[in-house]
Structure formats: C-alpha cells, structure tokens
XYZ file of C-alpha atoms in Angstrom:
519
model
C 0.000 0.000 0.000
C 1.261 3.469 -0.940
C 1.758 5.861 1.986
C -0.911 8.524 2.317
C 0.965 11.751 1.493
C -2.219 13.808 1.494
C -2.083 16.907 3.735
C -4.721 17.435 6.374
C -6.573 19.973 4.210
C -8.097 17.854 1.428
C -9.284 19.309 -1.855
C -12.909 18.847 -2.764
C -13.324 15.796 -5.002
C -15.397 16.107 -8.185
C -18.657 14.194 -8.251
C -19.209 11.651 -11.045
C -21.620 14.145 -12.605
C -18.883 16.791 -12.812
C -16.437 14.337 -14.363
C -19.064 13.260 -16.911
C -19.789 16.887 -17.804
C -16.101 17.581 -18.357
C -15.782 14.495 -20.548
C -18.800 15.608 -22.563
C -17.242 19.051 -23.043
C -14.180 17.356 -24.562
C -16.375 15.268 -26.851
C -15.960 11.783 -25.403
C -18.488 9.618 -23.596
C -17.711 7.558 -20.506
C -19.327 4.258 -19.668
C -20.417 3.821 -16.069
C -17.442 1.541 -15.443
C -14.938 3.969 -17.024
C -16.478 6.860 -15.122
C -15.952 5.110 -11.806
C -12.346 4.271 -12.690
C -11.567 7.808 -13.758
C -13.061 9.151 -10.523
C -10.700 6.903 -8.554
C -7.729 7.986 -10.687
C -8.621 11.647 -10.241
C -8.872 11.104 -6.496
C -5.316 9.743 -6.507
C -4.058 12.524 -8.796
C -5.424 15.243 -6.544
C -3.025 14.157 -3.810
C -0.218 15.871 -5.749
C -2.210 19.098 -5.860
C -2.664 18.865 -2.096
C 1.083 18.457 -1.605
C 1.657 21.596 -3.676
C -0.998 23.386 -1.598
C 0.791 22.516 1.617
C 4.242 23.411 0.270
C 3.009 26.784 -0.978
C 1.173 27.534 2.271
C 4.483 27.176 4.096
C 6.184 29.651 1.740
C 3.420 31.984 0.564
C 4.139 35.693 1.048
C 2.411 37.416 3.918
C 1.266 40.955 3.226
C 3.242 43.612 5.067
C 1.336 45.740 7.553
C 1.569 49.198 6.035
C -0.694 52.083 7.001
C -2.767 53.483 4.155
C -5.967 55.454 3.752
C -8.638 56.007 1.150
C -8.346 59.507 -0.322
C -10.925 61.973 0.871
C -13.062 63.732 -1.775
C -11.264 66.975 -1.037
C -7.852 65.545 -1.847
C -9.089 63.571 -4.841
C -11.034 66.108 -6.872
C -9.624 64.731 -10.156
C -10.261 61.101 -9.175
C -6.596 60.110 -9.548
C -5.756 58.632 -6.128
C -6.565 54.980 -5.444
C -4.986 54.851 -1.959
C -2.735 57.138 0.083
C 0.345 55.917 1.926
C 3.797 57.026 3.067
C 6.201 54.111 2.670
C 9.943 54.685 3.074
C 12.507 51.981 3.724
C 15.756 53.893 3.236
C 16.909 57.482 3.646
C 19.728 56.972 1.163
C 19.883 56.310 -2.544
C 19.223 58.042 -5.857
C 15.514 58.436 -5.088
C 15.908 59.695 -1.519
C 13.252 62.295 -0.805
C 11.386 61.642 -4.058
C 7.651 60.936 -3.937
C 6.605 58.061 -6.197
C 3.081 56.873 -6.967
C 2.385 53.372 -8.262
C -0.247 52.443 -10.820
C -2.929 50.349 -9.147
C -2.273 47.264 -11.278
C 1.183 46.980 -9.660
C 1.451 45.241 -6.291
C 2.420 47.245 -3.215
C 2.293 44.794 -0.323
C -0.360 45.655 2.243
C -2.227 48.066 -0.042
C -5.368 47.413 -2.097
C -4.758 46.525 -5.740
C -8.022 46.897 -7.653
C -6.631 47.303 -11.181
C -9.390 49.850 -11.759
C -12.025 47.131 -11.628
C -14.751 45.698 -9.446
C -13.327 42.265 -10.282
C -10.462 42.860 -7.804
C -12.412 44.926 -5.307
C -11.169 44.214 -1.778
C -7.927 42.481 -2.816
C -4.848 43.389 -0.747
C -1.469 42.747 -2.370
C 0.664 40.242 -0.498
C 4.112 41.081 -1.909
C 5.829 44.001 -3.588
C 6.350 44.059 -7.323
C 10.002 44.116 -8.366
C 9.818 47.785 -9.377
C 8.352 48.654 -5.965
C 11.165 46.845 -4.148
C 13.735 48.657 -6.263
C 12.182 52.078 -5.677
C 12.122 51.542 -1.914
C 15.688 50.215 -1.884
C 16.758 53.354 -3.797
C 15.344 55.596 -1.079
C 12.093 56.538 -2.780
C 8.937 57.219 -0.805
C 5.812 55.569 -2.125
C 3.023 58.023 -1.463
C 0.219 55.770 -2.649
C -1.348 54.114 -5.636
C -3.018 55.746 -8.615
C -6.314 54.940 -10.290
C -6.049 53.076 -13.579
C -8.636 52.091 -16.138
C -10.810 48.975 -15.777
C -8.356 46.072 -16.167
C -6.212 48.640 -18.033
C -8.171 48.100 -21.248
C -8.737 51.737 -22.174
C -6.781 54.631 -23.601
C -9.375 57.032 -22.201
C -9.861 57.868 -18.536
C -13.573 57.121 -18.130
C -13.678 53.366 -17.411
C -12.347 52.910 -13.861
C -14.797 51.448 -11.370
C -14.021 54.371 -9.061
C -15.093 56.927 -11.655
C -13.428 59.090 -14.298
C -9.946 60.524 -13.895
C -10.187 64.164 -14.953
C -7.633 66.075 -16.976
C -5.920 68.769 -14.875
C -5.847 71.066 -17.910
C -9.609 70.774 -18.427
C -11.703 68.668 -16.087
C -14.309 67.887 -18.756
C -11.689 66.133 -20.865
C -9.964 62.762 -20.667
C -6.551 62.563 -19.044
C -5.670 59.522 -21.165
C -5.316 55.923 -20.065
C -4.780 53.457 -18.798
C -2.146 54.949 -16.451
C -4.516 57.861 -15.978
C -4.036 58.494 -12.265
C -0.251 58.254 -12.490
C -0.141 60.950 -15.171
C -2.521 63.272 -13.334
C -0.786 63.010 -9.951
C 2.552 63.854 -11.560
C 0.995 66.667 -13.587
C -0.536 68.245 -10.473
C 2.674 67.927 -8.474
C 1.203 65.507 -5.935
C 3.923 63.024 -6.873
C 7.377 63.601 -8.328
C 7.420 60.383 -10.328
C 5.126 57.507 -11.162
C 5.097 53.961 -12.424
C 2.809 53.352 -15.377
C 2.011 50.332 -17.498
C 1.867 50.157 -21.277
C 0.321 47.490 -23.513
C -1.037 49.773 -26.227
C 0.273 53.174 -25.223
C -0.937 53.372 -21.642
C 2.128 55.266 -20.384
C 2.558 57.554 -23.377
C -1.104 58.429 -23.996
C -1.890 59.803 -20.511
C 1.534 61.478 -20.493
C 0.536 63.188 -23.753
C -2.927 64.352 -22.731
C -1.871 65.309 -19.186
C 1.210 67.221 -20.311
C 4.059 65.187 -18.749
C 6.880 62.862 -19.854
C 6.307 59.104 -20.139
C 8.615 56.359 -21.410
C 7.766 52.881 -22.628
C 11.173 51.251 -22.542
C 12.227 48.400 -24.809
C 10.153 45.271 -24.212
C 11.568 43.393 -21.228
C 13.963 46.069 -19.979
C 11.791 46.846 -16.948
C 10.608 43.722 -15.096
C 6.841 43.239 -15.091
C 6.919 40.910 -12.078
C 4.135 41.742 -9.635
C 1.970 43.676 -12.090
C -1.372 42.384 -13.363
C -0.756 41.236 -16.947
C -2.851 41.737 -20.065
C -0.822 39.963 -22.759
C 2.584 38.531 -21.965
C 4.177 39.607 -25.257
C 2.970 43.216 -24.894
C 3.253 43.952 -21.152
C 5.509 46.900 -20.240
C 6.079 48.957 -17.092
C 7.841 52.305 -17.198
C 8.581 55.695 -15.644
C 6.519 58.899 -15.772
C 7.627 62.304 -14.485
C 7.564 66.048 -15.103
C 11.055 66.102 -16.601
C 13.157 63.905 -18.843
C 15.901 63.778 -16.192
C 13.502 62.309 -13.637
C 12.258 59.731 -16.136
C 15.872 58.737 -16.812
C 16.608 58.561 -13.078
C 13.624 56.345 -12.324
C 14.456 54.121 -15.300
C 17.971 53.672 -13.921
C 16.480 52.350 -10.686
C 13.817 50.013 -12.072
C 15.474 48.583 -15.224
C 17.280 45.257 -15.380
C 16.638 41.548 -15.054
C 15.065 40.206 -11.876
C 15.267 36.498 -12.740
C 11.500 36.143 -12.348
C 10.051 37.653 -15.524
C 9.937 35.553 -18.725
C 9.637 38.764 -20.763
C 13.268 39.554 -20.027
C 15.906 38.144 -22.347
C 19.100 39.487 -23.881
C 19.141 42.608 -21.726
C 22.069 45.025 -21.808
C 24.161 45.557 -18.704
C 22.750 47.795 -15.989
C 23.479 51.457 -16.610
C 22.850 54.974 -15.434
C 20.346 56.347 -17.920
C 20.927 59.911 -16.731
C 24.446 59.793 -18.139
C 24.724 61.561 -21.471
C 21.253 63.078 -21.559
C 22.767 66.570 -21.748
C 24.857 65.719 -24.824
C 22.417 67.374 -27.235
C 21.227 66.218 -30.644
C 23.983 67.512 -32.905
C 24.470 64.920 -35.621
C 21.403 62.844 -34.718
C 19.117 61.929 -37.603
C 15.421 62.269 -36.791
C 12.865 60.794 -39.173
C 9.400 62.331 -39.330
C 7.255 59.249 -39.874
C 4.934 60.113 -42.734
C 2.378 57.488 -41.729
C 2.216 58.926 -38.192
C 0.682 62.142 -39.512
C -2.498 62.796 -41.453
C -4.379 59.788 -40.129
C -8.189 59.557 -40.237
C -8.311 60.664 -36.583
C -5.576 63.301 -36.934
C -6.168 66.944 -36.148
C -4.178 69.354 -38.287
C -3.343 71.461 -35.232
C -1.708 68.460 -33.546
C 0.286 67.536 -36.651
C 1.441 71.149 -36.956
C 2.507 71.322 -33.300
C 4.614 68.172 -33.611
C 6.227 69.340 -36.858
C 7.068 72.601 -35.094
C 8.587 70.580 -32.235
C 10.697 68.677 -34.768
C 11.878 72.041 -36.100
C 13.117 72.795 -32.584
C 15.218 69.624 -32.706
C 16.544 70.701 -36.101
C 17.488 74.111 -34.713
C 19.305 72.314 -31.875
C 21.487 70.467 -34.393
C 19.533 67.357 -35.419
C 19.070 66.468 -39.070
C 15.310 66.099 -39.582
C 14.118 64.190 -42.640
C 10.901 62.555 -43.810
C 10.698 58.764 -43.711
C 7.986 56.369 -44.800
C 7.136 53.033 -43.177
C 3.890 51.861 -44.805
C 3.630 48.936 -42.384
C 3.046 51.373 -39.517
C -0.363 52.267 -40.924
C -1.079 49.193 -43.054
C -0.670 46.470 -40.407
C 0.525 48.063 -37.143
C -2.851 48.535 -35.484
C -4.293 45.325 -36.939
C -1.481 43.161 -35.572
C -1.700 44.811 -32.165
C -5.496 44.501 -32.035
C -5.566 40.785 -32.854
C -2.728 39.874 -30.486
C -4.025 41.913 -27.541
C -7.696 40.975 -28.027
C -7.245 37.216 -28.381
C -4.254 37.139 -26.037
C -6.030 39.072 -23.302
C -9.085 36.810 -23.448
C -6.893 33.713 -23.205
C -4.620 35.076 -20.494
C -6.916 37.369 -18.511
C -10.138 35.391 -18.666
C -9.267 31.752 -19.259
C -5.955 32.131 -17.406
C -7.301 34.348 -14.593
C -4.810 37.066 -15.424
C -1.586 35.114 -15.383
C -2.206 32.321 -17.869
C 0.170 29.341 -17.984
C 3.048 27.753 -19.869
C 5.908 30.043 -18.901
C 8.498 30.035 -16.155
C 8.288 33.021 -13.879
C 6.678 34.440 -10.782
C 2.906 33.966 -10.548
C 0.522 35.398 -7.964
C -1.901 32.673 -6.798
C -3.659 35.187 -4.552
C -4.374 37.533 -7.462
C -5.537 34.642 -9.640
C -7.990 33.431 -6.994
C -9.295 36.895 -6.110
C -9.719 37.839 -9.763
C -11.397 34.542 -10.676
C -13.933 35.020 -7.890
C -14.433 38.693 -8.706
C -14.787 38.049 -12.424
C -17.562 35.516 -11.861
C -19.374 37.934 -9.583
C -18.738 41.285 -11.263
C -18.044 40.809 -14.978
C -21.423 42.340 -15.739
C -20.093 45.520 -14.093
C -16.849 45.893 -16.035
C -16.497 48.610 -18.644
C -17.899 48.166 -22.172
C -14.340 48.254 -23.550
C -13.488 45.141 -21.492
C -16.725 43.442 -22.514
C -16.110 44.280 -26.178
C -12.654 42.686 -26.069
C -14.067 39.638 -24.268
C -16.861 39.125 -26.806
C -14.664 39.588 -29.875
C -11.720 37.574 -28.569
C -13.848 34.679 -27.335
C -15.718 34.491 -30.645
C -12.466 34.361 -32.611
C -11.010 31.727 -30.290
C -14.129 29.563 -30.508
C -14.776 30.020 -34.226
C -11.224 30.077 -35.604
C -9.234 28.238 -32.897
C -6.983 31.197 -32.168
C -5.317 30.975 -35.577
C -5.513 34.726 -36.176
C -3.505 35.262 -33.002
C -0.914 32.841 -34.372
C -0.837 34.626 -37.715
C -0.466 38.025 -36.084
C 2.377 36.841 -33.870
C 4.072 35.320 -36.915
C 3.673 38.632 -38.758
C 4.892 40.850 -35.933
C 8.553 40.479 -37.054
C 7.494 42.061 -40.357
C 6.502 45.204 -38.474
C 9.607 45.096 -36.289
C 11.866 44.664 -39.305
C 10.206 47.571 -41.111
C 11.046 49.884 -38.214
C 14.547 48.457 -37.914
C 15.113 49.047 -41.616
C 14.247 52.708 -41.109
C 16.713 52.844 -38.236
C 19.405 52.089 -40.787
C 18.779 55.598 -42.120
C 17.764 57.559 -39.001
C 18.449 57.377 -35.280
C 14.944 58.249 -34.139
C 11.405 58.281 -35.446
C 9.169 61.240 -34.626
C 5.385 61.593 -34.786
C 2.431 62.755 -32.678
C 1.938 60.576 -29.606
C -1.834 60.845 -30.078
C -3.187 62.224 -33.367
C -5.839 64.355 -31.654
C -6.288 66.520 -28.580
C -7.879 65.088 -25.453
C -11.482 64.106 -26.068
C -14.349 64.979 -23.761
C -15.213 62.420 -21.114
C -18.313 60.489 -22.210
C -21.327 60.600 -19.942
C -21.811 57.525 -17.735
C -24.980 56.713 -19.681
C -23.474 57.370 -23.113
C -24.108 54.658 -25.726
C -21.834 51.634 -25.581
C -20.340 52.515 -28.961
C -19.262 55.947 -27.757
C -17.714 54.616 -24.550
C -15.805 51.909 -26.430
C -14.573 54.260 -29.154
C -13.387 56.788 -26.559
C -11.292 53.941 -25.127
C -9.541 52.896 -28.343
C -9.596 55.650 -30.960
C -6.325 57.241 -29.832
C -4.051 54.179 -30.128
C -2.934 54.344 -33.758
C 0.597 55.664 -33.215
C 1.404 54.163 -29.834
C 0.127 50.573 -30.088
C 2.363 49.356 -32.959
C 5.453 49.943 -30.819
C 4.115 47.626 -28.106
C 3.991 44.959 -30.795
C 7.471 45.772 -32.106
C 8.954 46.374 -28.647
C 10.892 49.537 -29.543
C 11.456 52.192 -26.849
C 9.210 55.236 -27.191
C 8.868 58.423 -25.163
C 6.169 61.081 -25.137
C 7.166 64.642 -24.336
C 4.911 67.712 -24.289
C 5.077 69.362 -27.710
C 2.924 72.352 -26.863
C -0.586 73.415 -25.946
C -3.388 73.724 -28.498
C -6.547 75.523 -27.380
C -5.693 74.909 -23.750
C -4.931 71.182 -24.106
C -1.465 69.568 -24.214
C -0.271 67.613 -27.230
C 2.650 65.212 -27.290
C 5.586 64.373 -29.516
C 6.686 60.735 -29.557
C 10.307 59.807 -30.190
C 11.037 56.148 -30.954
C 14.470 54.532 -30.942
C 16.281 51.313 -31.716
C 15.815 48.350 -29.396
C 17.561 49.058 -26.076
C 18.738 52.480 -27.281
C 16.994 54.348 -24.484
C 20.047 56.657 -24.091
C 19.495 58.192 -27.528
C 15.734 58.514 -26.958
C 16.298 60.250 -23.615
C 19.090 62.425 -24.986
C 16.871 63.769 -27.780
C 13.910 64.246 -25.443
C 16.080 66.206 -23.006
C 17.518 68.350 -25.823
C 13.999 69.301 -26.859
C 13.025 70.044 -23.255
C 16.072 72.281 -22.824
C 15.458 74.050 -26.132
C 11.910 75.060 -25.167
C 12.964 76.109 -21.673
C 11.157 73.284 -19.862
C 7.616 72.021 -20.134
C 4.534 74.001 -19.149
C 2.518 72.812 -16.173
C -1.246 72.619 -15.976
C -2.558 76.038 -14.934
C -3.326 76.420 -11.233
C -2.002 72.964 -10.317
C 1.291 73.737 -8.608
C-alpha cells in the first residue's frame, strides 16, 4: 500500500456528474465503469495538488502591515488617487526624498490593488512588485497608488470602477489611459514620479494628454513581475515624471533583469540612464514618420505642433528628414489589435490574469481573487473590457486562435520595417496621439461611444508595443488649452538616444509648461 501523502486539508473531489460533464465538453463519452475508474484515478491525482498546496502555504508571502488610507473627496477632486500611503525603507539612494506613486495594477504589499475594476475589489497585495522593491531600496517614498482604467483596457480615462480621472488642464476632458491616475498626480505635483504600465500606449497616452513625460522602454527592460498582466508579449512597465531627467533617473532604478520575468531576455548591462542626456542632438538623424501624420483621426493642429517641435530639434542640431514606413499604418494597429484581443481573453479570462506555460513568478492570490471577482462582477466591467471579451472569445471559438498565431508570426514584419528605417535615421518622430484630449463620455453614453473613446487614440502608440521599440512622449505644446505630445522612438535598447533627444527638446523650449493652477 502506498503511503498517504495527502495533507490534512483535502481538496474537494469532483462528483461523477462533474467528471461526466467535463468528458462531454471534450467530446468523449464515458461508460459507467470507465467513469468510476476515472473518478478513482482523479482522487489519486489530486493528492499531488494537495502536496503543492501545503508546500506553498508554508512559503506563501504574507502581506506587510503598512498604514494606508482612502483619499478623501477633497484631496481627490480629479479622481486620480486609489490609496494614500507614506512608505519609506531607506533614507539613502538616488531616489531619496522623491515621492513616487504606483499604478494600481502593480502590487504594493499591504495596499489594495483593484486594477481599476470591481473584479479585484477588496484584494490586498501580499508582496511588492520588483519595481516597488527597487524604488524603496533606492530611497524613494511611495506616497500611494493611482487609479487606472478597468483592467487597463482603455486609452481614455472614463472606465475605472471608481469613476473618471479628470484632466488637470480641463476637467471635462480625458486625461488619457490606462495609467490615468499616475499621469494626473505627476501633472498636479502631488507626486514627483510615477510607475505606469503600457500594452497599447498606456504610459505615453496619458503622459501626452496630461502634459508630462512618459517612457515605454524596450520590451523586457523593466521587469513586469508583480503587475497584473494583459498579454505577456505586450506587457511593459515604465517611468513617468515632469522632466526627462527624472524619467531617466527612475528608469535607472527600475530597469534590469530580476530572474522572475519571462519577458526579459538578452538585456544590456545595468546602466545609469541619466548619463549623457545633456549631450544634445547635434548629428542625430530624426525621421518624421509620414504614416504617423495625417491619419483619419488626426487633427491638423496636432500635426502642426509636432512638426514645429521637430523644427526645434533641427534648430538644436539634429538632421530632420521625412521617412515612410507603410507597415506602420497598413498592419501596425491590426497586428496589435488581434494579439491583444485574443491574447487578453486567453490570459486574462481563461488564465485568470496570469495564464500558464511560462516560467516566472505567478501570484496565486491575485488569480484566486480575480477569478472570484470576475464571476461575480463581470457584468459591471467597462464596455471596452466586454467588447474585447466578446470579440476575442468568438475568434477563439470560431477560428481556434489561428488569427492570433498569424499576427504573432507577422509581428517580425513590423519590427523589421522599423529596424530598416533605423538604418537611415536614429529616431522616429510623430504625434503621440493624433488628436487633442477628447471629452469624457457621460456615464450613460451609448456603448459605442464609450468603447470608441477607449480605443480611438491608439494608432501611433500601439504598434510599438507589438514591435517592442522604446518610445517616449514629451509635451510638444498646448493647443486651445490642451497639451499635445511628440513621440520619439528609438532602436531596441537604445533608451540613451531617446532620452538624450527628449532632453535636448526640453532644454530648447525652456522646460515644459505645467497645468494652470495645479502647482
């Protein structure tokens, strides 16, 4: 007789009816005799799951006890704070004395992590994300978490379960998403720096519409460990701040392999990204991407402002030329849309956020809390989440996920097209978002309007999540009282050149304007 290795806490055994239903769902029928045998085999097999349960229980992280508070209405008039805190672990380091806010899809142990959604309502993070640990070790003070869009599936700022995040330049307008709260709290001076996340532009778009600096680094450079994923091949975390120097400083702290994130491979050696940012742009070749201008959603005033910003770079010594990459407009958005839609449904819904089949750090507590919350609250999530779920599930059921496979196979075509252009220029330049900030839709606006306001600004940012190239948004000016952004894109892992050009522009215009009445 085999020894009974089963821990005291036994898992619930499936009834024969459950086993039969599962067999039916796979398309095979069990005789009564086979059903009984399979039930016995499953009973034996579950002992291994119980051993894993016991081993994990002995090692599972225990949430730190950290004081935090909900923001009062008076201190949250723009809806940007998720939770307030004051966490410092060191008085020394490059971030000493700097106030950092963390997007609410990134775990800060002991604080609520709602990911902008009712599906994670009440969840308390049980361990710090890698970027949080690094910020604290570098002397930074985490002053709280920032509201993000519902499951981060929106480029607008109207989908969070806690309500809209209002633009500090005009409270009737969107602040951009999905790192909406991070951008607003930096813009208003309530935080010096922020962590944002970017799967389709969610660092750069709110940076653009809120008038700050935001960098999506090369795919994998910043570890995603401890952040709620959307699509493993498109997940990015990155720095947001008022100045290019602060973005470079925060990147220096958070970048580099952590040994836990499967997104990280072939990384360069750790470096100080503030070094060289004052070297100017003399001799740099900047390509104005023809397909990034004059899009169906473009506003002429935005195109003109970004071309004028490029002229500033030219006056500072850069050589500015026109370049054409047809793939940017022909397939860029389509590839991103298929990969993120099907991938998010598979990973976020079927995989309860984390999915499977990769080596890395998972969060069982998030997976369980989200699975329970999704079953209870999916009717309450934003229409943009529901739209992605309906479309992605249909394509998975009807076409077996083959369009996802095709899009992933085609993504090197897009990447190669950009790389080919980088044989002629050092940077690509275009509007971050082709239009000014749109008005926040009413809560009872038609579904179509609320979905379109979540996705109609992605056309320039999203393709670079698919290709993985580093891209920064810097304020290019103000048009009719609303900020517009210039995006500079560089070669893979060439963040130094991207930051150097962004800083040269910032210096040439005498620094970036702040939202009126905010500081």
